[in-house]
PDB file of C-alpha atoms in Angstrom:
ATOM      1  CA  VAL A   1     221.568 -10.884   1.371  1.00  0.00           C
ATOM      2  CA  HIS A   2     219.647  -7.847   0.139  1.00  0.00           C
ATOM      3  CA  PHE A   3     217.165  -5.902   2.230  1.00  0.00           C
ATOM      4  CA  GLY A   4     214.247  -4.042   0.672  1.00  0.00           C
ATOM      5  CA  GLY A   5     211.050  -2.280   1.555  1.00  0.00           C
ATOM      6  CA  THR A   6     210.240   1.031   3.200  1.00  0.00           C
ATOM      7  CA  PRO A   7     212.152   0.460   6.498  1.00  0.00           C
ATOM      8  CA  SER A   8     215.372  -0.421   4.679  1.00  0.00           C
ATOM      9  CA  ILE A   9     215.107   2.530   2.295  1.00  0.00           C
ATOM     10  CA  SER A  10     214.286   4.930   5.150  1.00  0.00           C
ATOM     11  CA  ALA A  11     217.257   3.748   7.209  1.00  0.00           C
ATOM     12  CA  ARG A  12     219.631   4.085   4.264  1.00  0.00           C
ATOM     13  CA  ALA A  13     218.236   7.511   3.369  1.00  0.00           C
ATOM     14  CA  THR A  14     218.864   8.667   6.950  1.00  0.00           C
ATOM     15  CA  GLN A  15     222.500   7.573   6.728  1.00  0.00           C
ATOM     16  CA  LEU A  16     222.939   9.390   3.441  1.00  0.00           C
ATOM     17  CA  LEU A  17     221.384  12.581   4.843  1.00  0.00           C
ATOM     18  CA  ASP A  18     223.686  12.547   7.874  1.00  0.00           C
ATOM     19  CA  GLY A  19     226.707  12.118   5.624  1.00  0.00           C
ATOM     20  CA  ASP A  20     225.587  14.871   3.265  1.00  0.00           C
ATOM     21  CA  LEU A  21     225.041  17.279   6.168  1.00  0.00           C
ATOM     22  CA  ARG A  22     228.573  16.726   7.468  1.00  0.00           C
ATOM     23  CA  PHE A  23     229.976  17.033   3.958  1.00  0.00           C
ATOM     24  CA  PHE A  24     228.191  20.321   3.266  1.00  0.00           C
ATOM     25  CA  ILE A  25     229.218  21.879   6.584  1.00  0.00           C
ATOM     26  CA  LEU A  26     232.874  20.857   6.259  1.00  0.00           C
ATOM     27  CA  GLY A  27     232.947  21.776   2.580  1.00  0.00           C
ATOM     28  CA  SER A  28     231.430  25.179   3.293  1.00  0.00           C
ATOM     29  CA  LEU A  29     234.010  25.818   6.009  1.00  0.00           C
ATOM     30  CA  LEU A  30     236.866  24.913   3.699  1.00  0.00           C
ATOM     31  CA  LEU A  31     235.473  27.150   0.949  1.00  0.00           C
ATOM     32  CA  VAL A  32     235.112  30.082   3.364  1.00  0.00           C
ATOM     33  CA  VAL A  33     238.705  29.685   4.536  1.00  0.00           C
ATOM     34  CA  VAL A  34     240.134  29.521   1.015  1.00  0.00           C
ATOM     35  CA  LEU A  35     238.118  32.451  -0.352  1.00  0.00           C
ATOM     36  CA  LEU A  36     238.844  34.758   2.571  1.00  0.00           C
ATOM     37  CA  LEU A  37     242.542  33.930   2.593  1.00  0.00           C
ATOM     38  CA  LEU A  38     242.768  34.610  -1.132  1.00  0.00           C
ATOM     39  CA  THR A  39     240.857  37.872  -0.744  1.00  0.00           C
ATOM     40  CA  PHE A  40     242.232  39.454   2.434  1.00  0.00           C
ATOM     41  CA  PHE A  41     245.246  37.372   3.565  1.00  0.00           C
ATOM     42  CA  ARG A  42     244.311  37.934   7.219  1.00  0.00           C
ATOM     43  CA  VAL A  43     243.846  35.072   9.678  1.00  0.00           C
ATOM     44  CA  SER A  44     241.695  37.255  11.951  1.00  0.00           C
ATOM     45  CA  PHE A  45     239.156  37.729   9.157  1.00  0.00           C
ATOM     46  CA  VAL A  46     239.009  33.991   8.492  1.00  0.00           C
ATOM     47  CA  ALA A  47     238.608  33.117  12.173  1.00  0.00           C
ATOM     48  CA  SER A  48     235.856  35.714  12.610  1.00  0.00           C
ATOM     49  CA  SER A  49     233.915  34.388   9.618  1.00  0.00           C
ATOM     50  CA  ILE A  50     234.198  30.763  10.740  1.00  0.00           C
ATOM     51  CA  ILE A  51     233.005  31.539  14.267  1.00  0.00           C
ATOM     52  CA  ALA A  52     230.069  33.580  12.948  1.00  0.00           C
ATOM     53  CA  TYR A  53     229.179  30.893  10.420  1.00  0.00           C
ATOM     54  CA  LEU A  54     229.286  28.071  12.973  1.00  0.00           C
ATOM     55  CA  SER A  55     227.183  30.144  15.364  1.00  0.00           C
ATOM     56  CA  ALA A  56     224.532  30.666  12.692  1.00  0.00           C
ATOM     57  CA  CYS A  57     224.540  26.987  11.682  1.00  0.00           C
ATOM     58  CA  GLY A  58     224.256  25.846  15.282  1.00  0.00           C
ATOM     59  CA  ALA A  59     221.402  28.259  15.993  1.00  0.00           C
ATOM     60  CA  THR A  60     219.568  27.174  12.842  1.00  0.00           C
ATOM     61  CA  LEU A  61     219.862  23.486  13.722  1.00  0.00           C
ATOM     62  CA  GLY A  62     218.671  24.351  17.225  1.00  0.00           C
ATOM     63  CA  VAL A  63     215.555  26.022  15.795  1.00  0.00           C
ATOM     64  CA  MET A  64     214.887  22.919  13.704  1.00  0.00           C
ATOM     65  CA  ALA A  65     215.131  20.787  16.836  1.00  0.00           C
ATOM     66  CA  LEU A  66     212.748  23.076  18.747  1.00  0.00           C
ATOM     67  CA  LEU A  67     210.230  22.954  15.899  1.00  0.00           C
ATOM     68  CA  GLU A  68     210.735  19.170  15.639  1.00  0.00           C
ATOM     69  CA  TRP A  69     211.531  19.446  11.938  1.00  0.00           C
ATOM     70  CA  PRO A  70     213.636  16.551  10.638  1.00  0.00           C
ATOM     71  CA  ILE A  71     216.671  16.872   8.384  1.00  0.00           C
ATOM     72  CA  THR A  72     215.576  16.193   4.813  1.00  0.00           C
ATOM     73  CA  MET A  73     217.307  16.017   1.468  1.00  0.00           C
ATOM     74  CA  MET A  74     216.558  19.709   0.938  1.00  0.00           C
ATOM     75  CA  THR A  75     217.553  21.019   4.354  1.00  0.00           C
ATOM     76  CA  THR A  76     221.017  19.453   4.047  1.00  0.00           C
ATOM     77  CA  THR A  77     221.825  22.360   1.699  1.00  0.00           C
ATOM     78  CA  VAL A  78     220.901  25.046   4.260  1.00  0.00           C
ATOM     79  CA  PRO A  79     224.515  25.323   5.569  1.00  0.00           C
ATOM     80  CA  VAL A  80     225.676  26.134   2.042  1.00  0.00           C
ATOM     81  CA  VAL A  81     223.073  28.909   1.707  1.00  0.00           C
ATOM     82  CA  LEU A  82     224.099  30.349   5.067  1.00  0.00           C
ATOM     83  CA  MET A  83     227.727  30.218   4.006  1.00  0.00           C
ATOM     84  CA  MET A  84     227.042  32.183   0.813  1.00  0.00           C
ATOM     85  CA  VAL A  85     224.959  34.871   2.515  1.00  0.00           C
ATOM     86  CA  GLY A  86     227.283  35.167   5.516  1.00  0.00           C
ATOM     87  CA  LEU A  87     230.382  35.310   3.351  1.00  0.00           C
ATOM     88  CA  CYS A  88     228.935  38.175   1.303  1.00  0.00           C
ATOM     89  CA  ASP A  89     228.113  40.186   4.421  1.00  0.00           C
ATOM     90  CA  GLY A  90     231.483  39.405   5.946  1.00  0.00           C
ATOM     91  CA  VAL A  91     233.365  40.521   2.836  1.00  0.00           C
ATOM     92  CA  HIS A  92     231.590  43.894   2.907  1.00  0.00           C
ATOM     93  CA  LEU A  93     232.382  44.347   6.601  1.00  0.00           C
ATOM     94  CA  PHE A  94     236.025  43.326   6.224  1.00  0.00           C
ATOM     95  CA  ASN A  95     236.505  45.588   3.225  1.00  0.00           C
ATOM     96  CA  GLU A  96     235.242  48.688   5.051  1.00  0.00           C
ATOM     97  CA  PHE A  97     237.185  47.769   8.189  1.00  0.00           C
ATOM     98  CA  GLU A  98     240.418  47.449   6.225  1.00  0.00           C
ATOM     99  CA  LYS A  99     239.786  50.755   4.452  1.00  0.00           C
ATOM    100  CA  ALA A 100     239.323  52.525   7.781  1.00  0.00           C
ATOM    101  CA  ILE A 101     242.464  50.928   9.233  1.00  0.00           C
ATOM    102  CA  GLY A 102     244.414  51.889   6.123  1.00  0.00           C
ATOM    103  CA  ALA A 103     243.221  55.470   6.512  1.00  0.00           C
ATOM    104  CA  GLY A 104     244.743  55.608   9.989  1.00  0.00           C
ATOM    105  CA  ALA A 105     241.646  55.007  12.122  1.00  0.00           C
ATOM    106  CA  LYS A 106     241.922  53.280  15.468  1.00  0.00           C
ATOM    107  CA  ARG A 107     240.575  49.757  15.768  1.00  0.00           C
ATOM    108  CA  ILE A 108     237.357  50.665  17.632  1.00  0.00           C
ATOM    109  CA  ASP A 109     236.738  53.611  15.316  1.00  0.00           C
ATOM    110  CA  ALA A 110     237.239  51.336  12.303  1.00  0.00           C
ATOM    111  CA  VAL A 111     234.657  48.909  13.690  1.00  0.00           C
ATOM    112  CA  ARG A 112     232.167  51.741  14.200  1.00  0.00           C
ATOM    113  CA  GLU A 113     232.762  53.051  10.689  1.00  0.00           C
ATOM    114  CA  MET A 114     232.375  49.536   9.304  1.00  0.00           C
ATOM    115  CA  LEU A 115     228.988  49.099  10.986  1.00  0.00           C
ATOM    116  CA  ARG A 116     227.842  52.581   9.996  1.00  0.00           C
ATOM    117  CA  LEU A 117     228.581  51.990   6.327  1.00  0.00           C
ATOM    118  CA  CYS A 118     227.559  48.347   5.962  1.00  0.00           C
ATOM    119  CA  GLY A 119     225.125  47.538   8.770  1.00  0.00           C
ATOM    120  CA  SER A 120     221.943  48.764   7.102  1.00  0.00           C
ATOM    121  CA  SER A 121     222.837  47.396   3.666  1.00  0.00           C
ATOM    122  CA  CYS A 122     223.652  43.934   5.079  1.00  0.00           C
ATOM    123  CA  LEU A 123     220.345  43.994   6.965  1.00  0.00           C
ATOM    124  CA  ALA A 124     218.437  44.899   3.812  1.00  0.00           C
ATOM    125  CA  THR A 125     220.012  42.125   1.737  1.00  0.00           C
ATOM    126  CA  SER A 126     219.457  39.550   4.485  1.00  0.00           C
ATOM    127  CA  VAL A 127     215.807  40.515   4.979  1.00  0.00           C
ATOM    128  CA  THR A 128     214.990  40.483   1.271  1.00  0.00           C
ATOM    129  CA  THR A 129     216.724  37.137   0.800  1.00  0.00           C
ATOM    130  CA  ALA A 130     214.914  35.703   3.835  1.00  0.00           C
ATOM    131  CA  LEU A 131     211.569  36.944   2.501  1.00  0.00           C
ATOM    132  CA  GLY A 132     212.256  35.221  -0.792  1.00  0.00           C
ATOM    133  CA  PHE A 133     212.782  31.877   0.934  1.00  0.00           C
ATOM    134  CA  ALA A 134     209.893  32.515   3.335  1.00  0.00           C
ATOM    135  CA  SER A 135     207.548  32.773   0.335  1.00  0.00           C
ATOM    136  CA  MET A 136     207.838  28.974   0.121  1.00  0.00           C
ATOM    137  CA  ALA A 137     205.527  28.856   3.147  1.00  0.00           C
ATOM    138  CA  TYR A 138     202.630  28.850   0.669  1.00  0.00           C
ATOM    139  CA  VAL A 139     203.887  25.705  -1.090  1.00  0.00           C
ATOM    140  CA  ASP A 140     201.707  22.620  -0.578  1.00  0.00           C
ATOM    141  CA  VAL A 141     204.647  20.193  -0.263  1.00  0.00           C
ATOM    142  CA  PRO A 142     205.633  20.040   3.456  1.00  0.00           C
ATOM    143  CA  VAL A 143     209.316  19.290   2.762  1.00  0.00           C
ATOM    144  CA  VAL A 144     209.680  22.307   0.479  1.00  0.00           C
ATOM    145  CA  ARG A 145     207.732  24.510   2.896  1.00  0.00           C
ATOM    146  CA  GLN A 146     209.962  23.575   5.818  1.00  0.00           C
ATOM    147  CA  TYR A 147     213.067  24.133   3.703  1.00  0.00           C
ATOM    148  CA  GLY A 148     212.003  27.657   2.775  1.00  0.00           C
ATOM    149  CA  LEU A 149     211.065  28.620   6.319  1.00  0.00           C
ATOM    150  CA  ILE A 150     214.157  27.206   8.026  1.00  0.00           C
ATOM    151  CA  THR A 151     216.393  28.809   5.396  1.00  0.00           C
ATOM    152  CA  ALA A 152     214.713  32.170   5.983  1.00  0.00           C
ATOM    153  CA  ILE A 153     215.175  31.793   9.742  1.00  0.00           C
ATOM    154  CA  GLY A 154     218.781  30.737   9.246  1.00  0.00           C
ATOM    155  CA  ILE A 155     219.552  33.755   7.064  1.00  0.00           C
ATOM    156  CA  LEU A 156     218.239  36.130   9.727  1.00  0.00           C
ATOM    157  CA  LEU A 157     220.187  34.288  12.430  1.00  0.00           C
ATOM    158  CA  ASN A 158     223.228  34.435  10.189  1.00  0.00           C
ATOM    159  CA  PHE A 159     222.889  38.214   9.930  1.00  0.00           C
ATOM    160  CA  LEU A 160     222.691  38.519  13.711  1.00  0.00           C
ATOM    161  CA  ALA A 161     225.760  36.312  14.117  1.00  0.00           C
ATOM    162  CA  THR A 162     227.689  38.240  11.476  1.00  0.00           C
ATOM    163  CA  ILE A 163     226.802  41.700  12.741  1.00  0.00           C
ATOM    164  CA  CYS A 164     227.499  40.774  16.390  1.00  0.00           C
ATOM    165  CA  VAL A 165     230.358  38.277  16.283  1.00  0.00           C
ATOM    166  CA  ILE A 166     232.587  39.752  13.567  1.00  0.00           C
ATOM    167  CA  PRO A 167     232.803  43.326  14.961  1.00  0.00           C
ATOM    168  CA  PHE A 168     233.377  41.966  18.462  1.00  0.00           C
ATOM    169  CA  LEU A 169     236.206  39.702  17.350  1.00  0.00           C
ATOM    170  CA  LEU A 170     237.794  42.331  15.111  1.00  0.00           C
ATOM    171  CA  ALA A 171     237.995  44.594  18.135  1.00  0.00           C
ATOM    172  CA  LEU A 172     239.825  41.862  20.092  1.00  0.00           C
ATOM    173  CA  PHE A 173     242.014  39.978  17.631  1.00  0.00           C
ATOM    174  CA  PRO A 174     245.548  41.267  17.136  1.00  0.00           C
ATOM    175  CA  LEU A 175     245.876  43.088  13.841  1.00  0.00           C
ATOM    176  CA  ARG A 176     249.266  42.916  12.221  1.00  0.00           C
ATOM    177  CA  ALA A 177     250.089  45.972  10.166  1.00  0.00           C
ATOM    178  CA  ARG A 178     250.764  45.361   6.513  1.00  0.00           C
ATOM    179  CA  ALA A 179     253.907  46.594   4.947  1.00  0.00           C
ATOM    180  CA  LYS A 180     253.314  49.291   2.383  1.00  0.00           C
ATOM    181  CA  ARG A 181     254.339  48.256  -1.069  1.00  0.00           C
ATOM    182  CA  VAL A 182     255.633  50.582  -3.712  1.00  0.00           C
ATOM    183  CA  THR A 183     253.869  49.597  -6.906  1.00  0.00           C
ATOM    184  CA  SER A 184     255.096  52.406  -9.217  1.00  0.00           C
ATOM    185  CA  GLY A 185     251.546  52.946 -10.425  1.00  0.00           C
ATOM    186  CA  ARG A 186     250.965  49.283 -11.234  1.00  0.00           C
ATOM    187  CA  VAL A 187     247.733  47.602 -10.188  1.00  0.00           C
ATOM    188  CA  GLY A 188     247.068  44.005  -9.256  1.00  0.00           C
ATOM    189  CA  PHE A 189     245.456  41.316 -11.358  1.00  0.00           C
ATOM    190  CA  ARG A 190     242.010  41.726  -9.788  1.00  0.00           C
ATOM    191  CA  GLN A 191     241.963  45.490 -10.226  1.00  0.00           C
ATOM    192  CA  SER A 192     243.138  45.312 -13.824  1.00  0.00           C
ATOM    193  CA  THR A 193     240.562  42.639 -14.665  1.00  0.00           C
ATOM    194  CA  LEU A 194     237.742  44.675 -13.149  1.00  0.00           C
ATOM    195  CA  ARG A 195     238.894  47.769 -15.035  1.00  0.00           C
ATOM    196  CA  VAL A 196     238.860  45.877 -18.323  1.00  0.00           C
ATOM    197  CA  LEU A 197     235.380  44.509 -17.693  1.00  0.00           C
ATOM    198  CA  SER A 198     234.123  47.948 -16.685  1.00  0.00           C
ATOM    199  CA  ARG A 199     235.623  49.526 -19.794  1.00  0.00           C
ATOM    200  CA  VAL A 200     234.060  46.897 -22.052  1.00  0.00           C
ATOM    201  CA  SER A 201     230.607  47.258 -20.484  1.00  0.00           C
ATOM    202  CA  GLN A 202     230.733  51.042 -20.818  1.00  0.00           C
ATOM    203  CA  GLN A 203     232.036  51.186 -24.385  1.00  0.00           C
ATOM    204  CA  HIS A 204     229.824  48.400 -25.738  1.00  0.00           C
ATOM    205  CA  ARG A 205     226.610  48.814 -23.783  1.00  0.00           C
ATOM    206  CA  ALA A 206     224.274  47.792 -26.603  1.00  0.00           C
ATOM    207  CA  LYS A 207     226.252  44.633 -27.358  1.00  0.00           C
ATOM    208  CA  VAL A 208     226.450  43.683 -23.685  1.00  0.00           C
ATOM    209  CA  ILE A 209     222.691  44.165 -23.215  1.00  0.00           C
ATOM    210  CA  LEU A 210     221.898  42.252 -26.408  1.00  0.00           C
ATOM    211  CA  GLY A 211     224.225  39.428 -25.421  1.00  0.00           C
ATOM    212  CA  GLY A 212     222.654  39.209 -21.972  1.00  0.00           C
ATOM    213  CA  LEU A 213     219.158  39.076 -23.459  1.00  0.00           C
ATOM    214  CA  LEU A 214     220.166  36.330 -25.898  1.00  0.00           C
ATOM    215  CA  VAL A 215     221.682  34.265 -23.076  1.00  0.00           C
ATOM    216  CA  ALA A 216     218.572  34.742 -20.932  1.00  0.00           C
ATOM    217  CA  VAL A 217     216.242  33.767 -23.776  1.00  0.00           C
ATOM    218  CA  GLY A 218     218.394  30.736 -24.571  1.00  0.00           C
ATOM    219  CA  PHE A 219     218.279  29.500 -20.998  1.00  0.00           C
ATOM    220  CA  ALA A 220     214.533  30.177 -20.811  1.00  0.00           C
ATOM    221  CA  ILE A 221     213.909  28.100 -23.941  1.00  0.00           C
ATOM    222  CA  SER A 222     216.099  25.258 -22.695  1.00  0.00           C
ATOM    223  CA  GLY A 223     214.280  25.406 -19.354  1.00  0.00           C
ATOM    224  CA  LEU A 224     211.027  24.497 -21.072  1.00  0.00           C
ATOM    225  CA  GLY A 225     212.393  20.988 -21.493  1.00  0.00           C
ATOM    226  CA  LEU A 226     212.695  20.354 -17.751  1.00  0.00           C
ATOM    227  CA  GLN A 227     210.772  17.402 -16.397  1.00  0.00           C
ATOM    228  CA  THR A 228     209.383  16.708 -12.930  1.00  0.00           C
ATOM    229  CA  ASP A 229     210.712  13.604 -11.195  1.00  0.00           C
ATOM    230  CA  THR A 230     209.525  12.684  -7.691  1.00  0.00           C
ATOM    231  CA  TRP A 231     210.873   9.131  -7.586  1.00  0.00           C
ATOM    232  CA  LEU A 232     212.845   8.829  -4.341  1.00  0.00           C
ATOM    233  CA  LEU A 233     215.091   5.974  -5.437  1.00  0.00           C
ATOM    234  CA  GLY A 234     216.111   7.858  -8.543  1.00  0.00           C
ATOM    235  CA  ASP A 235     217.992  10.364  -6.355  1.00  0.00           C
ATOM    236  CA  MET A 236     220.246   7.634  -4.949  1.00  0.00           C
ATOM    237  CA  LYS A 237     223.161   5.807  -6.443  1.00  0.00           C
ATOM    238  CA  LYS A 238     222.573   2.259  -7.643  1.00  0.00           C
ATOM    239  CA  ASP A 239     224.850   0.737  -5.004  1.00  0.00           C
ATOM    240  CA  VAL A 240     223.174   2.300  -1.949  1.00  0.00           C
ATOM    241  CA  VAL A 241     219.715   0.687  -2.180  1.00  0.00           C
TER     242      VAL A 241
END
């Protein structure tokens, strides 16, 4: 027996949206954990980021409920956007905090130095990114307009969660001192890779600029072949409708 028509498609689309939302949230959490562990190797940093991220996601979904905006195919990607923005801010905060701790600062002084150095810059990046998404408020399509506005709101809420939750937790979580390693002047893989890239970009500026322009022009030309497709069923797999 096969069911068709608008009610059947709407019901199936709702199930797919619920599944995608759970997938994106869990996938974003897993990605945050892996990236932070590979970058800093500190459980306290990972826990702080997860708590801040979940707080921002919960607040954003709460705003959607207050505004009576439904979850659409576009808004299921909002958790991923919040993860990217929050992770960038968190990395800057953690980096400055670890520098201050390594320089011998006390925990509370390291938190203050972290906020002094990164607070305004994180605010600026969050506001500019939120304004970019908020510009979708002038789009005629309601689904796209709601996506832009709720993403902008979520980015600002994510900044508040990051700037309030992470410093608070860093001041409370136990911080295990790292053993100092004698490297005999050797640098790690990341540092050596960044040095090579920096050296190449400085010694071959004209070639790097020309290469970047060629890549940009190539993508712009290929983008002219994009087509608009608004068929709802075309976004679904063949075995779900």
